[in-house]
Tab-separated table of N, CA, C and O in Angstrom:
chain	number	residue	atom	x	y	z
A	28	MET	N	-12.531	16.771	-20.650
A	28	MET	CA	-13.507	16.243	-21.868
A	28	MET	C	-12.759	14.863	-22.667
A	28	MET	O	-13.487	14.473	-22.864
A	29	ILE	N	-11.987	15.996	-24.355
A	29	ILE	CA	-10.867	14.952	-24.822
A	29	ILE	C	-10.747	13.816	-23.927
A	29	ILE	O	-11.196	12.377	-24.751
A	30	LEU	N	-10.152	13.927	-22.724
A	30	LEU	CA	-9.467	13.472	-22.228
A	30	LEU	C	-10.020	11.994	-21.753
A	30	LEU	O	-9.903	10.745	-21.558
A	31	GLU	N	-11.133	12.535	-21.372
A	31	GLU	CA	-12.642	11.425	-19.793
A	31	GLU	C	-12.786	10.416	-21.684
A	31	GLU	O	-13.012	9.381	-21.658
A	32	PHE	N	-13.251	11.255	-22.655
A	32	PHE	CA	-13.711	10.473	-23.532
A	32	PHE	C	-12.257	9.143	-23.921
A	32	PHE	O	-12.722	8.036	-24.251
A	33	VAL	N	-11.531	9.530	-24.339
A	33	VAL	CA	-10.451	9.241	-24.784
A	33	VAL	C	-10.034	8.049	-23.521
A	33	VAL	O	-10.147	7.126	-23.578
A	34	GLY	N	-10.267	8.369	-22.116
A	34	GLY	CA	-9.936	7.387	-21.529
A	34	GLY	C	-10.950	6.136	-21.211
A	34	GLY	O	-10.937	4.686	-21.142
A	35	ARG	N	-11.733	7.040	-21.723
A	35	ARG	CA	-13.318	5.826	-21.632
A	35	ARG	C	-13.357	4.935	-22.345
A	35	ARG	O	-12.922	3.866	-22.730
A	36	VAL	N	-12.186	5.625	-24.409
A	36	VAL	CA	-12.764	4.780	-25.470
A	36	VAL	C	-12.195	3.114	-24.753
A	36	VAL	O	-11.380	2.663	-25.451
A	37	LEU	N	-10.040	4.276	-24.137
A	37	LEU	CA	-9.348	2.685	-24.251
A	37	LEU	C	-9.877	1.938	-22.984
A	37	LEU	O	-9.066	-0.033	-22.979
A	38	LEU	N	-10.927	2.161	-21.729
A	38	LEU	CA	-10.598	0.592	-20.869
A	38	LEU	C	-11.900	0.237	-21.306
A	38	LEU	O	-11.322	-1.143	-21.873
A	39	ASN	N	-12.681	1.685	-22.592
A	39	ASN	CA	-13.506	-0.096	-23.530
A	39	ASN	C	-13.257	-1.340	-24.330
A	39	ASN	O	-13.221	-2.179	-24.500
A	40	VAL	N	-11.802	-0.478	-24.892
A	40	VAL	CA	-10.817	-1.662	-26.338
A	40	VAL	C	-10.068	-2.934	-25.093
A	40	VAL	O	-10.046	-3.414	-24.928
A	41	LEU	N	-10.169	-1.792	-24.039
A	41	LEU	CA	-8.903	-2.491	-22.927
A	41	LEU	C	-9.909	-4.270	-22.886
A	41	LEU	O	-9.960	-4.556	-22.790
A	42	LYS	N	-11.254	-4.012	-22.651
A	42	LYS	CA	-11.722	-4.917	-21.718
A	42	LYS	C	-12.334	-5.764	-23.343
A	42	LYS	O	-12.092	-7.095	-22.467
A	43	ALA	N	-12.572	-5.075	-23.782
A	43	ALA	CA	-12.613	-5.888	-25.410
A	43	ALA	C	-11.486	-7.191	-25.128
A	43	ALA	O	-12.092	-8.775	-25.773
A	44	MET	N	-10.489	-6.976	-25.802
A	44	MET	CA	-9.079	-6.921	-25.785
A	44	MET	C	-9.528	-8.840	-24.472
A	44	MET	O	-9.302	-9.581	-25.134
A	45	VAL	N	-9.357	-8.095	-23.009
A	45	VAL	CA	-9.903	-8.754	-22.734
A	45	VAL	C	-10.933	-9.862	-22.035
A	45	VAL	O	-10.007	-11.261	-22.697
A	46	TRP	N	-11.540	-9.505	-22.689
A	46	TRP	CA	-12.687	-10.023	-23.649
A	46	TRP	C	-12.431	-11.527	-23.818
A	46	TRP	O	-12.101	-12.873	-24.825
A	47	MET	N	-11.800	-11.255	-25.872
A	47	MET	CA	-11.023	-11.269	-26.456
A	47	MET	C	-10.134	-12.753	-26.326
A	47	MET	O	-9.993	-14.085	-26.464
A	48	ALA	N	-9.499	-12.970	-25.249
A	48	ALA	CA	-8.417	-13.169	-24.607
A	48	ALA	C	-8.954	-14.444	-23.513
A	48	ALA	O	-8.308	-15.215	-23.779
A	49	LEU	N	-10.012	-14.147	-23.538
A	49	LEU	CA	-9.907	-15.376	-21.919
A	49	LEU	C	-10.687	-15.965	-22.907
A	49	LEU	O	-10.619	-17.283	-23.325
A	50	LEU	N	-11.928	-15.524	-24.270
A	50	LEU	CA	-12.272	-16.404	-25.208
A	50	LEU	C	-11.286	-17.367	-25.945
A	50	LEU	O	-11.874	-18.705	-26.698
A	51	MET	N	-10.329	-16.540	-26.135
A	51	MET	CA	-9.620	-17.749	-26.593
A	51	MET	C	-8.876	-18.541	-26.283
A	51	MET	O	-8.771	-19.945	-26.723
A	52	LEU	N	-8.157	-18.506	-25.270
A	52	LEU	CA	-8.011	-19.652	-24.303
A	52	LEU	C	-8.995	-21.079	-23.921
A	52	LEU	O	-8.157	-21.688	-24.087
A	53	ARG	N	-10.168	-20.298	-23.506
A	53	ARG	CA	-11.462	-20.858	-23.840
A	53	ARG	C	-11.388	-21.538	-24.654
A	53	ARG	O	-11.403	-23.112	-24.435
A	54	CYS	N	-11.028	-21.688	-26.024
A	54	CYS	CA	-11.154	-22.176	-27.208
A	54	CYS	C	-9.511	-22.926	-27.242
A	54	CYS	O	-9.864	-24.560	-27.389
A	55	VAL	N	-8.743	-22.836	-26.716
A	55	VAL	CA	-7.854	-23.284	-26.826
A	55	VAL	C	-8.269	-24.691	-25.734
A	55	VAL	O	-7.362	-25.458	-26.909
A	56	LEU	N	-8.299	-24.559	-24.769
A	56	LEU	CA	-8.458	-25.190	-23.483
A	56	LEU	C	-10.094	-26.464	-24.162
A	56	LEU	O	-8.830	-28.087	-23.729
A	57	GLY	N	-10.225	-26.160	-25.271
A	57	GLY	CA	-11.438	-27.001	-25.276
A	57	GLY	C	-10.537	-27.740	-26.242
A	57	GLY	O	-10.940	-28.636	-26.842
A	58	LEU	N	-10.307	-27.173	-27.116
A	58	LEU	CA	-9.140	-28.054	-27.800
A	58	LEU	C	-8.439	-28.581	-28.049
A	58	LEU	O	-8.488	-30.303	-28.537
A	59	ALA	N	-7.950	-28.460	-26.587
A	59	ALA	CA	-6.521	-29.915	-26.585
A	59	ALA	C	-6.869	-30.644	-25.988
A	59	ALA	O	-6.944	-31.715	-25.733
A	60	LYS	N	-8.458	-29.720	-24.335
A	60	LYS	CA	-9.414	-31.180	-24.302
A	60	LYS	C	-9.923	-32.586	-25.228
A	60	LYS	O	-10.065	-33.674	-25.152
A	61	LEU	N	-10.453	-31.757	-26.404
A	61	LEU	CA	-11.082	-32.655	-27.278
A	61	LEU	C	-9.416	-33.153	-28.474
A	61	LEU	O	-10.024	-34.751	-27.948
A	62	THR	N	-8.638	-32.715	-28.227
A	62	THR	CA	-6.890	-33.461	-29.031
A	62	THR	C	-6.878	-35.037	-27.493
A	62	THR	O	-6.229	-36.577	-27.935
A	63	LEU	N	-6.691	-34.445	-26.553
A	63	LEU	CA	-6.706	-35.860	-25.305
A	63	LEU	C	-7.199	-36.651	-25.584
A	63	LEU	O	-6.818	-37.687	-25.089
A	64	LEU	N	-8.717	-36.337	-25.953
A	64	LEU	CA	-10.085	-37.396	-25.466
A	64	LEU	C	-9.254	-38.304	-26.415
A	64	LEU	O	-9.794	-39.582	-26.299
A	65	VAL	N	-8.920	-37.649	-28.294
A	65	VAL	CA	-9.496	-38.515	-29.366
A	65	VAL	C	-8.391	-39.582	-29.190
A	65	VAL	O	-7.241	-40.344	-29.344
A	66	PHE	N	-6.466	-38.541	-28.415
A	66	PHE	CA	-5.508	-39.680	-28.620
A	66	PHE	C	-5.452	-40.589	-27.395
A	66	PHE	O	-5.185	-41.195	-27.220
A	67	GLY	N	-6.968	-40.358	-26.191
A	67	GLY	CA	-7.254	-41.682	-25.406
A	67	GLY	C	-7.783	-42.229	-25.588
A	67	GLY	O	-7.605	-43.753	-25.338
A	68	LEU	N	-8.397	-41.969	-26.490
A	68	LEU	CA	-9.502	-43.616	-27.441
A	68	LEU	C	-8.411	-44.171	-28.283
A	68	LEU	O	-8.832	-45.249	-28.315
A	69	VAL	N	-7.703	-43.292	-29.058
A	69	VAL	CA	-6.736	-43.550	-29.604
A	69	VAL	C	-5.931	-44.699	-29.971
A	69	VAL	O	-5.913	-46.375	-30.200
A	70	ALA	N	-5.371	-44.716	-28.523
A	70	ALA	CA	-4.314	-44.989	-27.106
A	70	ALA	C	-4.755	-46.590	-26.905
A	70	ALA	O	-4.371	-48.192	-26.715
A	71	ARG	N	-6.242	-46.320	-26.652
A	71	ARG	CA	-7.113	-46.717	-25.994
A	71	ARG	C	-7.210	-48.725	-27.054
A	71	ARG	O	-7.067	-49.917	-26.808
A	72	VAL	N	-7.705	-48.081	-28.282
A	72	VAL	CA	-7.686	-49.590	-28.646
A	72	VAL	C	-6.611	-49.496	-29.565
A	72	VAL	O	-6.761	-51.280	-29.621
A	73	PHE	N	-6.170	-48.567	-29.639
A	73	PHE	CA	-4.566	-49.779	-30.136
A	73	PHE	C	-4.113	-50.822	-29.141
A	73	PHE	O	-3.752	-51.745	-29.489
A	74	LEU	N	-4.729	-50.515	-27.593
A	74	LEU	CA	-3.677	-51.824	-26.823
A	74	LEU	C	-4.317	-52.636	-26.666
A	74	LEU	O	-3.865	-53.196	-26.113
A	75	VAL	N	-6.051	-52.370	-27.070
A	75	VAL	CA	-6.339	-53.786	-27.670
A	75	VAL	C	-6.590	-54.220	-28.098
A	75	VAL	O	-6.014	-55.402	-28.590
A	76	PHE	N	-6.244	-54.315	-28.996
A	76	PHE	CA	-5.558	-54.788	-30.586
A	76	PHE	C	-4.019	-54.877	-29.798
A	76	PHE	O	-3.969	-56.229	-30.250
A	77	ALA	N	-3.425	-54.600	-28.932
A	77	ALA	CA	-1.927	-54.753	-29.421
A	77	ALA	C	-2.290	-55.909	-28.234
A	77	ALA	O	-1.404	-57.525	-28.526
A	78	ARG	N	-2.753	-56.114	-27.800
A	78	ARG	CA	-3.708	-56.598	-26.901
A	78	ARG	C	-4.109	-58.814	-27.605
A	78	ARG	O	-3.716	-59.873	-26.703
A	79	ALA	N	-4.886	-58.163	-28.219
A	79	ALA	CA	-5.241	-59.206	-28.734
A	79	ALA	C	-3.968	-60.285	-29.374
A	79	ALA	O	-3.955	-60.993	-30.070
A	80	VAL	N	-3.487	-59.207	-30.501
A	80	VAL	CA	-2.511	-59.076	-31.282
A	80	VAL	C	-1.036	-60.530	-30.419
A	80	VAL	O	-0.814	-61.519	-31.051
A	81	VAL	N	-1.191	-59.795	-29.095
A	81	VAL	CA	0.207	-60.898	-28.325
A	81	VAL	C	-0.489	-62.390	-28.074
A	81	VAL	O	-0.049	-63.229	-27.971
A	82	ASP	N	-2.235	-61.865	-27.612
A	82	ASP	CA	-2.778	-63.632	-26.913
A	82	ASP	C	-2.993	-64.017	-28.658
A	82	ASP	O	-2.357	-65.516	-28.493
């Protein structure tokens, strides 16, 4: 009885931890994508300016 309860609690805790890890992974991936997008935009603008200066 007690063992079954402990097992169920542990399973729920494990599930919660997995969900949290997945959410954190999604957040990190989203941040990385945003950072890459911003970096790409900055690089593009810089290239445009450099080309204009060279010309």
